GROMACS .gro file of C-alpha atoms in nm:
model
  256
    1MET     CA    1   3.501  -3.822   3.760
    2LYS     CA    2   3.253  -3.591   3.934
    3ARG     CA    3   3.373  -3.304   3.713
    4ILE     CA    4   3.290  -3.509   3.405
    5LEU     CA    5   2.951  -3.629   3.528
    6ALA     CA    6   2.827  -3.284   3.631
    7PRO     CA    7   2.821  -3.138   3.276
    8ILE     CA    8   2.666  -3.460   3.142
    9ALA     CA    9   2.395  -3.444   3.407
   10GLY     CA   10   2.333  -3.081   3.317
   11LEU     CA   11   2.296  -3.167   2.950
   12ALA     CA   12   2.061  -3.452   3.031
   13LEU     CA   13   1.847  -3.226   3.249
   14GLY     CA   14   1.837  -2.967   2.972
   15ALA     CA   15   1.722  -3.228   2.723
   16VAL     CA   16   1.448  -3.344   2.960
   17LEU     CA   17   1.329  -2.987   3.015
   18ALA     CA   18   1.331  -2.916   2.642
   19THR     CA   19   1.127  -3.231   2.577
   20ALA     CA   20   0.882  -3.135   2.851
   21THR     CA   21   0.846  -2.786   2.704
   22LEU     CA   22   0.768  -2.929   2.360
   23ALA     CA   23   0.516  -3.173   2.508
   24GLN     CA   24   0.337  -2.889   2.686
   25SER     CA   25   0.332  -2.663   2.381
   26ALA     CA   26   0.014  -2.575   2.198
   27LEU     CA   27   0.203  -2.661   1.879
   28ASN     CA   28   0.237  -3.020   1.995
   29GLU     CA   29  -0.132  -3.032   2.090
   30ILE     CA   30  -0.238  -2.888   1.753
   31LEU     CA   31  -0.033  -3.139   1.556
   32ASP     CA   32  -0.150  -3.431   1.769
   33SER     CA   33  -0.519  -3.338   1.753
   34GLY     CA   34  -0.514  -3.215   1.394
   35VAL     CA   35  -0.709  -2.903   1.493
   36LEU     CA   36  -0.611  -2.537   1.530
   37LYS     CA   37  -0.850  -2.355   1.765
   38PHE     CA   38  -0.872  -1.989   1.668
   39GLY     CA   39  -1.057  -1.742   1.891
   40THR     CA   40  -1.242  -1.469   1.704
   41THR     CA   41  -1.502  -1.206   1.798
   42GLY     CA   42  -1.676  -1.176   1.463
   43ASP     CA   43  -1.755  -0.809   1.519
   44TRP     CA   44  -1.454  -0.616   1.388
   45ASN     CA   45  -1.511  -0.534   1.024
   46PRO     CA   46  -1.315  -0.611   0.807
   47MET     CA   47  -1.095  -0.823   1.036
   48SER     CA   48  -1.357  -1.073   1.151
   49VAL     CA   49  -1.724  -1.055   1.057
   50ARG     CA   50  -1.984  -1.312   1.158
   51ASP     CA   51  -2.297  -1.366   0.951
   52PRO     CA   52  -2.573  -1.445   1.206
   53ALA     CA   53  -2.789  -1.613   0.943
   54THR     CA   54  -2.529  -1.875   0.853
   55ASN     CA   55  -2.296  -1.852   1.156
   56SER     CA   56  -2.010  -1.821   0.908
   57TYR     CA   57  -1.713  -1.586   0.933
   58LYS     CA   58  -1.515  -1.382   0.686
   59GLY     CA   59  -1.242  -1.120   0.702
   60PHE     CA   60  -0.870  -1.055   0.720
   61ASP     CA   61  -0.826  -1.261   1.038
   62ILE     CA   62  -1.023  -1.553   0.898
   63ASP     CA   63  -0.799  -1.564   0.591
   64VAL     CA   64  -0.494  -1.560   0.820
   65ALA     CA   65  -0.638  -1.842   1.030
   66ASN     CA   66  -0.714  -2.057   0.726
   67GLU     CA   67  -0.364  -2.006   0.587
   68LEU     CA   68  -0.201  -2.089   0.920
   69ALA     CA   69  -0.408  -2.407   0.956
   70LYS     CA   70  -0.326  -2.507   0.598
   71ASP     CA   71   0.047  -2.467   0.654
   72LEU     CA   72   0.023  -2.663   0.980
   73GLY     CA   73  -0.160  -2.937   0.792
   74VAL     CA   74  -0.457  -2.931   1.031
   75LYS     CA   75  -0.824  -2.836   1.036
   76LEU     CA   76  -0.937  -2.493   1.153
   77GLU     CA   77  -1.190  -2.454   1.433
   78LEU     CA   78  -1.320  -2.100   1.483
   79VAL     CA   79  -1.405  -2.048   1.850
   80PRO     CA   80  -1.650  -1.762   1.918
   81THR     CA   81  -1.540  -1.516   2.184
   82ASP     CA   82  -1.587  -1.149   2.270
   83TRP     CA   83  -1.359  -0.862   2.368
   84LYS     CA   84  -1.440  -0.893   2.737
   85THR     CA   85  -1.321  -1.256   2.752
   86LEU     CA   86  -1.072  -1.260   2.464
   87VAL     CA   87  -0.762  -1.265   2.684
   88ASN     CA   88  -0.912  -1.501   2.943
   89GLY     CA   89  -0.991  -1.750   2.669
   90VAL     CA   90  -0.634  -1.781   2.547
   91VAL     CA   91  -0.502  -1.792   2.905
   92ALA     CA   92  -0.750  -2.069   2.993
   93GLY     CA   93  -0.664  -2.268   2.680
   94LYS     CA   94  -1.005  -2.237   2.512
   95TYR     CA   95  -0.819  -2.161   2.190
   96HIS     CA   96  -0.456  -2.173   2.081
   97ILE     CA   97  -0.443  -1.824   1.931
   98THR     CA   98  -0.674  -1.530   1.867
   99GLY     CA   99  -0.751  -1.300   1.582
  100SER     CA  100  -0.604  -0.952   1.562
  101ALA     CA  101  -0.588  -0.744   1.880
  102SER     CA  102  -0.398  -0.430   1.969
  103ILE     CA  103  -0.086  -0.480   2.177
  104SER     CA  104  -0.145  -0.323   2.518
  105PRO     CA  105   0.044  -0.328   2.851
  106GLY     CA  106  -0.259  -0.468   3.031
  107ARG     CA  107  -0.291  -0.765   2.799
  108MET     CA  108   0.084  -0.825   2.800
  109LYS     CA  109   0.073  -0.888   3.175
  110VAL     CA  110  -0.110  -1.216   3.129
  111ALA     CA  111  -0.087  -1.316   2.762
  112GLY     CA  112   0.173  -1.339   2.490
  113TYR     CA  113   0.163  -1.192   2.140
  114SER     CA  114   0.280  -1.288   1.798
  115ASP     CA  115   0.491  -1.044   1.600
  116SER     CA  116   0.290  -0.752   1.464
  117TYR     CA  117   0.178  -0.745   1.100
  118LEU     CA  118  -0.046  -0.437   1.102
  119SER     CA  119  -0.093  -0.107   1.285
  120VAL     CA  120  -0.397   0.109   1.360
  121GLU     CA  121  -0.485   0.459   1.475
  122ILE     CA  122  -0.797   0.581   1.654
  123TYR     CA  123  -1.044   0.851   1.550
  124PRO     CA  124  -1.383   0.972   1.679
  125PHE     CA  125  -1.694   0.928   1.464
  126THR     CA  126  -2.050   1.057   1.469
  127THR     CA  127  -2.355   1.045   1.244
  128ILE     CA  128  -2.377   1.276   0.943
  129ASP     CA  129  -2.669   1.471   1.092
  130LYS     CA  130  -2.459   1.556   1.401
  131ALA     CA  131  -2.134   1.631   1.217
  132ASP     CA  132  -2.167   2.012   1.249
  133ARG     CA  133  -2.192   1.978   1.625
  134PHE     CA  134  -1.833   1.859   1.661
  135ASP     CA  135  -1.496   2.009   1.574
  136GLY     CA  136  -1.183   1.851   1.721
  137TRP     CA  137  -1.130   1.610   2.009
  138ASP     CA  138  -1.218   1.866   2.277
  139SER     CA  139  -1.568   1.907   2.135
  140VAL     CA  140  -1.637   1.546   2.233
  141ASN     CA  141  -1.526   1.591   2.593
  142GLN     CA  142  -1.837   1.785   2.695
  143PRO     CA  143  -2.107   1.712   2.958
  144ASP     CA  144  -2.387   1.699   2.700
  145VAL     CA  145  -2.210   1.445   2.477
  146ILE     CA  146  -2.278   1.070   2.508
  147VAL     CA  147  -1.987   0.853   2.400
  148ALA     CA  148  -2.061   0.484   2.342
  149THR     CA  149  -1.805   0.208   2.375
  150THR     CA  150  -1.785  -0.171   2.410
  151LEU     CA  151  -1.675  -0.325   2.739
  152GLY     CA  152  -1.340  -0.505   2.732
  153THR     CA  153  -1.197  -0.325   2.429
  154THR     CA  154  -0.900  -0.091   2.426
  155PHE     CA  155  -1.147   0.171   2.300
  156HIS     CA  156  -1.326   0.144   2.635
  157ASP     CA  157  -1.003   0.228   2.819
  158HIS     CA  158  -0.932   0.523   2.591
  159VAL     CA  159  -1.283   0.665   2.621
  160LYS     CA  160  -1.260   0.675   3.001
  161LYS     CA  161  -0.924   0.851   2.983
  162TRP     CA  162  -0.994   1.094   2.699
  163PHE     CA  163  -1.348   1.206   2.782
  164PRO     CA  164  -1.379   1.251   3.161
  165ASN     CA  165  -1.639   1.525   3.118
  166ALA     CA  166  -1.860   1.337   2.872
  167GLN     CA  167  -2.128   1.080   2.950
  168ILE     CA  168  -1.991   0.731   2.886
  169LYS     CA  169  -2.232   0.460   2.772
  170VAL     CA  170  -2.081   0.112   2.796
  171VAL     CA  171  -2.236  -0.181   2.611
  172GLU     CA  172  -2.139  -0.547   2.615
  173ALA     CA  173  -2.060  -0.756   2.308
  174PRO     CA  174  -2.212  -0.842   2.070
  175ALA     CA  175  -2.343  -0.485   2.096
  176ARG     CA  176  -2.105  -0.221   1.963
  177GLY     CA  177  -2.055   0.147   2.031
  178TYR     CA  178  -2.124   0.249   1.672
  179GLN     CA  179  -2.463   0.074   1.688
  180GLU     CA  180  -2.560   0.295   1.982
  181VAL     CA  181  -2.469   0.603   1.779
  182LEU     CA  182  -2.660   0.484   1.473
  183SER     CA  183  -2.968   0.419   1.687
  184GLY     CA  184  -2.952   0.769   1.836
  185ARG     CA  185  -2.881   0.648   2.190
  186ALA     CA  186  -2.532   0.804   2.181
  187ASP     CA  187  -2.353   1.080   1.993
  188VAL     CA  188  -1.997   0.962   1.937
  189PHE     CA  189  -1.793   0.643   1.919
  190ILE     CA  190  -1.423   0.590   1.864
  191THR     CA  191  -1.269   0.318   1.654
  192SER     CA  192  -0.967   0.236   1.443
  193ASN     CA  193  -0.899   0.381   1.102
  194ILE     CA  194  -0.949   0.025   0.974
  195GLU     CA  195  -1.303  -0.023   1.099
  196GLY     CA  196  -1.385   0.344   1.051
  197ALA     CA  197  -1.324   0.324   0.677
  198THR     CA  198  -1.561   0.027   0.652
  199LEU     CA  199  -1.833   0.189   0.864
  200THR     CA  200  -1.829   0.522   0.678
  201ALA     CA  201  -1.871   0.334   0.350
  202LYS     CA  202  -2.166   0.135   0.485
  203PHE     CA  203  -2.350   0.367   0.726
  204PRO     CA  204  -2.428   0.742   0.756
  205VAL     CA  205  -2.134   0.809   0.988
  206VAL     CA  206  -1.836   1.041   0.943
  207ARG     CA  207  -1.509   1.106   1.115
  208ILE     CA  208  -1.526   1.417   1.332
  209ARG     CA  209  -1.341   1.698   1.158
  210ASN     CA  210  -1.008   1.840   1.273
  211THR     CA  211  -0.915   1.532   1.475
  212GLU     CA  212  -0.561   1.402   1.458
  213PRO     CA  213  -0.508   1.027   1.500
  214ARG     CA  214  -0.451   0.906   1.854
  215ALA     CA  215  -0.304   0.597   2.019
  216PRO     CA  216  -0.126   0.435   1.723
  217ALA     CA  217  -0.103   0.067   1.808
  218ALA     CA  218   0.057  -0.243   1.669
  219ILE     CA  219  -0.179  -0.531   1.591
  220ALA     CA  220  -0.094  -0.894   1.659
  221MET     CA  221  -0.244  -1.226   1.765
  222LEU     CA  222  -0.278  -1.319   2.133
  223MET     CA  223  -0.109  -1.643   2.239
  224PRO     CA  224  -0.028  -1.833   2.561
  225GLN     CA  225   0.234  -1.624   2.736
  226ALA     CA  226   0.469  -1.903   2.847
  227ASP     CA  227   0.451  -2.111   2.529
  228GLN     CA  228   0.767  -1.995   2.353
  229VAL     CA  229   0.769  -2.297   2.122
  230TRP     CA  230   0.429  -2.201   1.975
  231ILE     CA  231   0.512  -1.830   1.972
  232ASN     CA  232   0.838  -1.898   1.785
  233TYR     CA  233   0.655  -2.108   1.527
  234VAL     CA  234   0.394  -1.840   1.458
  235ASN     CA  235   0.650  -1.558   1.450
  236ASN     CA  236   0.864  -1.740   1.195
  237TRP     CA  237   0.550  -1.824   0.997
  238ILE     CA  238   0.463  -1.452   0.989
  239LYS     CA  239   0.814  -1.370   0.862
  240ILE     CA  240   0.783  -1.626   0.583
  241LYS     CA  241   0.439  -1.500   0.483
  242LYS     CA  242   0.552  -1.137   0.485
  243LEU     CA  243   0.838  -1.219   0.249
  244ALA     CA  244   0.598  -1.409   0.023
  245GLY     CA  245   0.366  -1.107   0.003
  246PHE     CA  246   0.078  -1.285   0.177
  247PHE     CA  247   0.000  -1.004   0.421
  248ASP     CA  248   0.031  -0.736   0.153
  249ASP     CA  249  -0.217  -0.927  -0.062
  250LEU     CA  250  -0.459  -0.956   0.230
  251LYS     CA  251  -0.434  -0.585   0.307
  252ALA     CA  252  -0.520  -0.506  -0.054
  253LYS     CA  253  -0.807  -0.757  -0.054
  254TRP     CA  254  -0.968  -0.608   0.258
  255GLY     CA  255  -0.887  -0.244   0.187
  256LEU     CA  256  -0.636  -0.197   0.468
   0.00000   0.00000   0.00000
């Protein structure tokens, strides 16, 4: 009799644990509340761009968020955040998921990720009037060069590692490294090929010549690390949308 009851008890315990996991999932909370909370920085063009005049957002990430909310059958709430607190926000439950962020070992220690749907590479940029001053990555790593970067970004980590001889100027969001370069307070900033293409089309900045891409990185959305139910939902949603051509259409729309 005991041999029969033991497996039954095990199955019952498993069912209870599975139910508890579902109840604790962000997916359950989203469906119950009717709201998807999406953390976004609003300062990574063309992924997420905030218009200060209207406090409205547009970009690749915003289109993804709207589509995800639509398929969930809920309303979308965009939650402002910045790169310094992006991970802390998802860990603390301020939002259920974030916009695009590079997958890094540091972030993976405390937060989960969706499957990747995009990749980026990093290049150095300067203003057109200073372009002749630089040639290759080594030309940036000099004592008389000021490199600007934003605190809390992966670019900040790379700048410290790649340019130990240069002067590093760190700004906090919403300020950005490229703004320091445009204002003349710094000489160089690094960014992804994605943002770089947008900035060179809009401002008098150019990619430093003879620089090969560095630190290729997969891009994904940050999620609560232990919430496998929610992670599974989003990952399967990404697969469906990839097959339907949704992400390809978005890449074409935003020039990615």
